């Protein structure tokens, strides 16, 4: 899990810890879109280090990130087991009334066992990448407040830039909001917030300070440039997808925006924390299909979905997960009416 861009973050942690890189070169490297392979100058900095202490510290960070990833996934899967979404086994008129007019949800039942299998390499890599971004920022923050002696205002400006760097090391908001929420739910004490401008930026707690403990074996190394077969590509299961953010929440927003749904419906009035608790941002499309949160897509080859789920069925399952306490305006996205008729 320290391959690809995660490996670059590991090397940056070593360089920052060894005081071998300053804010100017650091920003230049973070802004560089071509991190694979690592820029030659950064490679020379890394290999010129004679002190083993920064490397040992980075190895400890890698172990911490892996343990936290295991704990997060155990938490997500446990929440999926407890969730009771409504299955869309009502007629289409009733389903349309629920989606558009807030008719009560009925017929709840657990997610099927197929939706609760252990995370794939792609899913694990996404979560490790998100945790590594937190860990890297905490090292940058520590250097900025001590060695570089930056003011809070300057740190805030740099942080804003850090969050929008255009390469694959950048911030994927849904993923990182999920991490922050998970850490706050599982920590015995409130995690340290590193930025007053960006509350989601926290210092990752020690795994020993969390209320659950877990550690899975690492996945075998894979070639992240491998595209896989057509079926794997259509369901985000190829190793190549590990280099990109997951599409789960984008799928949800597209379903919602492309359908004629009343803006007063729960579809537009819920706090997205309910989905963060299930780790939705870190699941690939095949798992989402098994959960009933994705319609059939891509190629009709193995693994073959039983049938193509209509959009109404998928939306019904998404928001049957929303409880009364989740119906608040925070994090709701603007409603856009695109079609004159509800799309099935």
Short mmCIF file of C-alpha atoms in Angstrom, two decimals, residues 54 93 148 169 197 267 281 333 339:
data_model
loop_
_atom_site.label_atom_id
_atom_site.label_comp_id
_atom_site.label_asym_id
_atom_site.label_seq_id
_atom_site.Cartn_x
_atom_site.Cartn_y
_atom_site.Cartn_z
CA UNK A 54 13.36 9.79 9.49
CA UNK A 93 -46.35 4.61 -8.46
CA UNK A 148 9.44 27.24 9.26
CA UNK A 169 -2.01 13.30 -4.49
CA UNK A 197 -10.06 27.19 8.11
CA UNK A 267 -33.11 13.09 -1.57
CA UNK A 281 -16.79 6.81 -0.93
CA UNK A 333 -26.43 20.12 -2.94
CA UNK A 339 -35.91 16.58 -17.32
#
